[in-house]
mmCIF file of C-alpha atoms in Angstrom:
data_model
loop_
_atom_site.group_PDB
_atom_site.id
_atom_site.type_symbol
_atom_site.label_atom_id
_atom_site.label_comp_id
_atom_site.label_asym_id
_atom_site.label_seq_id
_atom_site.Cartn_x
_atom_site.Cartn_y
_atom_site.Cartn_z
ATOM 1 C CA UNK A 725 54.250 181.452 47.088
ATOM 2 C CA UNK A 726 51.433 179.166 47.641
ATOM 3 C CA UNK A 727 51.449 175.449 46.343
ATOM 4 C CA UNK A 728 49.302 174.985 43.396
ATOM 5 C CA UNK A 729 47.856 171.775 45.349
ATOM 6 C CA UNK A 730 48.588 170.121 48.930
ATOM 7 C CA UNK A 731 48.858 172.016 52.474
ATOM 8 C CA UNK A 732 52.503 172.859 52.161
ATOM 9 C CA UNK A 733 54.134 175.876 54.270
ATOM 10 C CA UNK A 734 57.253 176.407 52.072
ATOM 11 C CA UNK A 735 56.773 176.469 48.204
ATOM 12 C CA UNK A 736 59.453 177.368 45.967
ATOM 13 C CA UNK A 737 60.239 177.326 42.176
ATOM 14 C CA UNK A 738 62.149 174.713 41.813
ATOM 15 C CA UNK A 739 64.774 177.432 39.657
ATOM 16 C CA UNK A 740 64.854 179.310 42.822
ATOM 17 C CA UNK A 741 65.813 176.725 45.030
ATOM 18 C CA UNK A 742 68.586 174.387 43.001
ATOM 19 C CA UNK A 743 70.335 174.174 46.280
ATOM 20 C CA UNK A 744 67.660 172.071 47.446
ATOM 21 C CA UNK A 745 67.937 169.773 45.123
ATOM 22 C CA UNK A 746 70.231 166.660 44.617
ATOM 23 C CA UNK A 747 72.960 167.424 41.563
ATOM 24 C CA UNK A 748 71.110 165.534 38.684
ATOM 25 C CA UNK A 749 67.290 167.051 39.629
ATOM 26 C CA UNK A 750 68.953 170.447 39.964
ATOM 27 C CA UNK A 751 70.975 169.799 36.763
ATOM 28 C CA UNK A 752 67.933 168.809 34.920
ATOM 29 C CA UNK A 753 65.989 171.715 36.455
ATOM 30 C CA UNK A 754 69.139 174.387 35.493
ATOM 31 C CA UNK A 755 68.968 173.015 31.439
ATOM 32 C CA UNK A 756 65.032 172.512 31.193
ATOM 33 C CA UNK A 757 63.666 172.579 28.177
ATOM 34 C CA UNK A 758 60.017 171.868 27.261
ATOM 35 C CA UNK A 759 56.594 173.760 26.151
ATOM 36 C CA UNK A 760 55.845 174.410 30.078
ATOM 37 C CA UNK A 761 58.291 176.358 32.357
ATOM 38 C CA UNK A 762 61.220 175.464 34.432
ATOM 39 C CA UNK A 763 59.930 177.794 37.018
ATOM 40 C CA UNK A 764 55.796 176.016 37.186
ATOM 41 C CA UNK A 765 57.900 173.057 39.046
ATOM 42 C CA UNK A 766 57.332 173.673 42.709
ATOM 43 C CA UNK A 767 59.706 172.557 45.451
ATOM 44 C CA UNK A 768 57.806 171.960 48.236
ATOM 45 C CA UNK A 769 59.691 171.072 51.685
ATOM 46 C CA UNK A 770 58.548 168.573 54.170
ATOM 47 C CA UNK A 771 59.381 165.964 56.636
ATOM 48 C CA UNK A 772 61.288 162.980 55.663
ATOM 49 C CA UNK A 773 59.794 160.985 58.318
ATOM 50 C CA UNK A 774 56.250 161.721 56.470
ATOM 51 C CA UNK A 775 57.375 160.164 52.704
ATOM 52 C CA UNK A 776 55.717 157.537 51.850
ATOM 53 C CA UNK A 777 52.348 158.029 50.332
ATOM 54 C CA UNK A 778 49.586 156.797 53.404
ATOM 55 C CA UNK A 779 51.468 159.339 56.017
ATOM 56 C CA UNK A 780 52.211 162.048 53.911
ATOM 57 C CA UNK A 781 48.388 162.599 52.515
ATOM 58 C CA UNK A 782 47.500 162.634 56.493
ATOM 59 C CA UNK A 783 49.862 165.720 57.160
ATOM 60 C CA UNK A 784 49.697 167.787 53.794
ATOM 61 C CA UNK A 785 46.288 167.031 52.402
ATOM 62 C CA UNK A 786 44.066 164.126 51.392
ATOM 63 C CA UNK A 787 43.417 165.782 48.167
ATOM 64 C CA UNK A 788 46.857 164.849 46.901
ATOM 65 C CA UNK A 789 46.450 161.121 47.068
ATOM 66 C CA UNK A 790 44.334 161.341 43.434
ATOM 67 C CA UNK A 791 47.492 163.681 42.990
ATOM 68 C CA UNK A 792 50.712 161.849 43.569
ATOM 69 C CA UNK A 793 52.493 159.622 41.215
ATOM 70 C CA UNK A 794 55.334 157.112 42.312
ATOM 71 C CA UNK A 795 58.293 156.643 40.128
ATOM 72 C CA UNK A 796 59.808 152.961 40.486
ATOM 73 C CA UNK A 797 62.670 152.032 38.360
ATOM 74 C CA UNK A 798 62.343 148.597 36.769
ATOM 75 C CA UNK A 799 64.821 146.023 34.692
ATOM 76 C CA UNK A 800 63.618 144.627 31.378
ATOM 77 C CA UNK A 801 65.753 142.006 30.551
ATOM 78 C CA UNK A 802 66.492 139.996 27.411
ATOM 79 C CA UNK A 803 69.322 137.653 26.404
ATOM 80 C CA UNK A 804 72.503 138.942 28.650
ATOM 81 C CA UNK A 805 71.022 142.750 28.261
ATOM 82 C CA UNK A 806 69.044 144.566 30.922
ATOM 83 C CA UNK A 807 67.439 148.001 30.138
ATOM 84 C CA UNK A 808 66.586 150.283 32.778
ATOM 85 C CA UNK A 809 64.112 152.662 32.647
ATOM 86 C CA UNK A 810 61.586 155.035 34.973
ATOM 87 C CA UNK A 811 57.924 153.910 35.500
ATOM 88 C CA UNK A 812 55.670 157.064 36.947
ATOM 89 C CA UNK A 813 51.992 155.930 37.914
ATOM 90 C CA UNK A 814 49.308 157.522 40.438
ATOM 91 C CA UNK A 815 49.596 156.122 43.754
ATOM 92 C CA UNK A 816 46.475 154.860 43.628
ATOM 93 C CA UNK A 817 47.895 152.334 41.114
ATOM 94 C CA UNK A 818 50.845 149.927 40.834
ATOM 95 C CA UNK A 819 53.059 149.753 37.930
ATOM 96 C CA UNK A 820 52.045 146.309 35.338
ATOM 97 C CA UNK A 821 55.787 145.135 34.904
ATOM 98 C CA UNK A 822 54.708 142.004 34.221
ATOM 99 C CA UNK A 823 52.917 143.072 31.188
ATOM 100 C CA UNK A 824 52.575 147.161 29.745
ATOM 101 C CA UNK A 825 56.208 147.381 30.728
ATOM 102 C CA UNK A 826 57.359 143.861 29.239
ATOM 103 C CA UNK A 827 56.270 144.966 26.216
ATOM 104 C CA UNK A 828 57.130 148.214 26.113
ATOM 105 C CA UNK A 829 61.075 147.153 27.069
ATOM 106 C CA UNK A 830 61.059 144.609 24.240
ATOM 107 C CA UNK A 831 62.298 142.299 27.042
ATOM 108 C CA UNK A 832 61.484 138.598 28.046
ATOM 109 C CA UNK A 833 61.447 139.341 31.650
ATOM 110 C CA UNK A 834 60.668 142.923 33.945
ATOM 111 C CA UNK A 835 61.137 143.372 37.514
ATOM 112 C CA UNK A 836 61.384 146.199 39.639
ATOM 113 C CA UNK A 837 65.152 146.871 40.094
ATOM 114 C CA UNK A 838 67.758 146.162 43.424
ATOM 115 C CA UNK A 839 66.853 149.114 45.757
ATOM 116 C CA UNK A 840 70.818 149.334 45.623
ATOM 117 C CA UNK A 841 70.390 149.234 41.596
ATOM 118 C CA UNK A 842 67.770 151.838 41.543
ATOM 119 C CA UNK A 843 69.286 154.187 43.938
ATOM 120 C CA UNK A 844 72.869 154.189 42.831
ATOM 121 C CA UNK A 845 72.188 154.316 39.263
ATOM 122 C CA UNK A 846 70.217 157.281 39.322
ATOM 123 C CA UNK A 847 71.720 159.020 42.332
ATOM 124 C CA UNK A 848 68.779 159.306 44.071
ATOM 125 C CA UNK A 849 67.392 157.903 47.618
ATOM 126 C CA UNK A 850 65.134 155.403 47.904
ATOM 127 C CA UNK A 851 61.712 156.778 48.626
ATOM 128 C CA UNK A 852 62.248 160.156 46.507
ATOM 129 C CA UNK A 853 63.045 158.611 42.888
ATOM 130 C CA UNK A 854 61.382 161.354 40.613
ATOM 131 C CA UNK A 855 61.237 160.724 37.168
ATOM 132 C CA UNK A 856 63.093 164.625 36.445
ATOM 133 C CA UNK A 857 67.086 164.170 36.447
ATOM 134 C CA UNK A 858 67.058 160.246 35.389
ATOM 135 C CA UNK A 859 70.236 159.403 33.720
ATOM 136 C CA UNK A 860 70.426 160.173 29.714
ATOM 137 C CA UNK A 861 69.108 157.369 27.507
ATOM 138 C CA UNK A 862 66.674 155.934 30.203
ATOM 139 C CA UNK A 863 63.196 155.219 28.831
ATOM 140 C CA UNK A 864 60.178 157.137 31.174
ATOM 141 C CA UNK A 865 57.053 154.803 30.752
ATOM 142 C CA UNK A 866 54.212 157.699 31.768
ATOM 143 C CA UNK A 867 51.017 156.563 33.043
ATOM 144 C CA UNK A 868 48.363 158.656 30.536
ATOM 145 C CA UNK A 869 46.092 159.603 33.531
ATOM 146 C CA UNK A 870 49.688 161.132 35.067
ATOM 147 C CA UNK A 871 50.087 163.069 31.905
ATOM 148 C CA UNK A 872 46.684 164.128 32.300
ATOM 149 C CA UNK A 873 46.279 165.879 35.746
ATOM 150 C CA UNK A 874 47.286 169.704 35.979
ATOM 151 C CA UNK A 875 49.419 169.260 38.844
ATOM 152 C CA UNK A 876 51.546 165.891 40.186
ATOM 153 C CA UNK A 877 53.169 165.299 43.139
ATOM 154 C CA UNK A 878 56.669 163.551 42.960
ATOM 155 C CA UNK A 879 59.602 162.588 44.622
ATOM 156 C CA UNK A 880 62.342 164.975 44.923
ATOM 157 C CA UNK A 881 65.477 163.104 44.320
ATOM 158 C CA UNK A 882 65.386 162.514 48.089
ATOM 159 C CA UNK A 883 63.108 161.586 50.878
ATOM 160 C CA UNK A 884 62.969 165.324 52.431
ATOM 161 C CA UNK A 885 60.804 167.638 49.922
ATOM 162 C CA UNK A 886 58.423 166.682 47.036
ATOM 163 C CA UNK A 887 58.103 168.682 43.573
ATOM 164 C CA UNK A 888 54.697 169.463 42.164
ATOM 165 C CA UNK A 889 55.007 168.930 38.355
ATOM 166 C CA UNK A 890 52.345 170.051 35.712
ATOM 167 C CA UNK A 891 51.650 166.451 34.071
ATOM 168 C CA UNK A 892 52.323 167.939 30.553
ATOM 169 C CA UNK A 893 55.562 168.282 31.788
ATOM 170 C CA UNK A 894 56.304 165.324 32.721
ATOM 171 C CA UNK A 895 54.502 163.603 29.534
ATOM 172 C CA UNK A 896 57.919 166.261 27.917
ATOM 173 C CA UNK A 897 60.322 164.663 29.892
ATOM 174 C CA UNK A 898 63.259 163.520 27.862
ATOM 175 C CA UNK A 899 62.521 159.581 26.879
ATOM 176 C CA UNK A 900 58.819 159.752 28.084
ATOM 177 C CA UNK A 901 56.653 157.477 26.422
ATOM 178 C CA UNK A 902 52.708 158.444 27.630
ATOM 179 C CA UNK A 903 51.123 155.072 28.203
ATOM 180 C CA UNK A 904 47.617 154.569 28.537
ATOM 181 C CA UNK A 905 47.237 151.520 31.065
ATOM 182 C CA UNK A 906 50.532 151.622 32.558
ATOM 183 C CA UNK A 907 49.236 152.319 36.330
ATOM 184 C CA UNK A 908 46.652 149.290 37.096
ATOM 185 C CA UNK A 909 43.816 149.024 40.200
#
């Protein structure tokens, strides 16, 4: 099948291809439920080496850069409690923890989370965090102009492949919250 955006030579349902995917993407892919089909999320394959955002627009298509959301996983934090939760914004944008995300957590203080923190308690590696297979309970603070775009591309669940998500799908996600303002310049 062809991608429905990027220059990708592999594109697979993500259904299809649950092999591909770490246990709690695949798992989350498996029992999807939602008004847009498991089988519009696209596994796409590519090179690990190419992940982050600057290199991988060079080798599978400029076009996706207005395309791409990052999911970061932040701590909210207030008396002895800390609340994780998922923030997904277009990579043209970074995540306001300091102040959409403060608010939004009910917490005193927000910070992205330990690297350690972030990958271990979702099960995920760094650099591939998607927002699809986050652990049950965890708020998912969606940027509106992510929620907006017919087509996102996300992390994985690890650094080698990408999924390309219809944005209405991700605005379904279990615990999403759509938040205009989220993503800031």
């Amino acid at each position: 099948m062809r991608a429905p955006i990027g220059d990708f030579d592999t594109a697979t349902p993500a259904p299809d291809c649950l092999d591909e995917l770490i246990r709690p993407v695949a798992d989350a892919v498996r029992h999807w439920r939602g008004s847009v089909p498991a089988d519009r999320i696209v596994h796409v394959d590519t090179e690990p080496e190419w992940a982050d955002t600057a290199v991988f627009v060079e080798h599978y298509g400029r076009e996706l850069l207005e395309q791409s959301a990052n999911c970061v996983v932040v701590a909210g934090k207030r008396g002895g409690t800390t609340t994780l939760a998922a923030c997904l914004v277009l990579s043209t944008t970074r995540v306001d923890v300091n102040g959409v995300v403060r608010r939004r957590l009910g917490a005193r203080k927000a910070s992205f989370a330990p690297t350690d923190t972030a990958t271990g308690e979702t099960g995920m590696e760094y650099g591939g965090i998607t927002p699809i297979g986050l652990p049950e309970g965890w708020p998912v603070l969606v940027d509106a102009a992510v929620a907006d775009l017919p087509y996102v591309l996300v992390g994985s669940g690890r650094r080698r492949g990408k999924l390309l998500v219809p944005g209405k799908a991700l605005a379904e996600l279990p615990g999403a919250d759509v938040v205009e303002g989220l993503g800031i310049a």
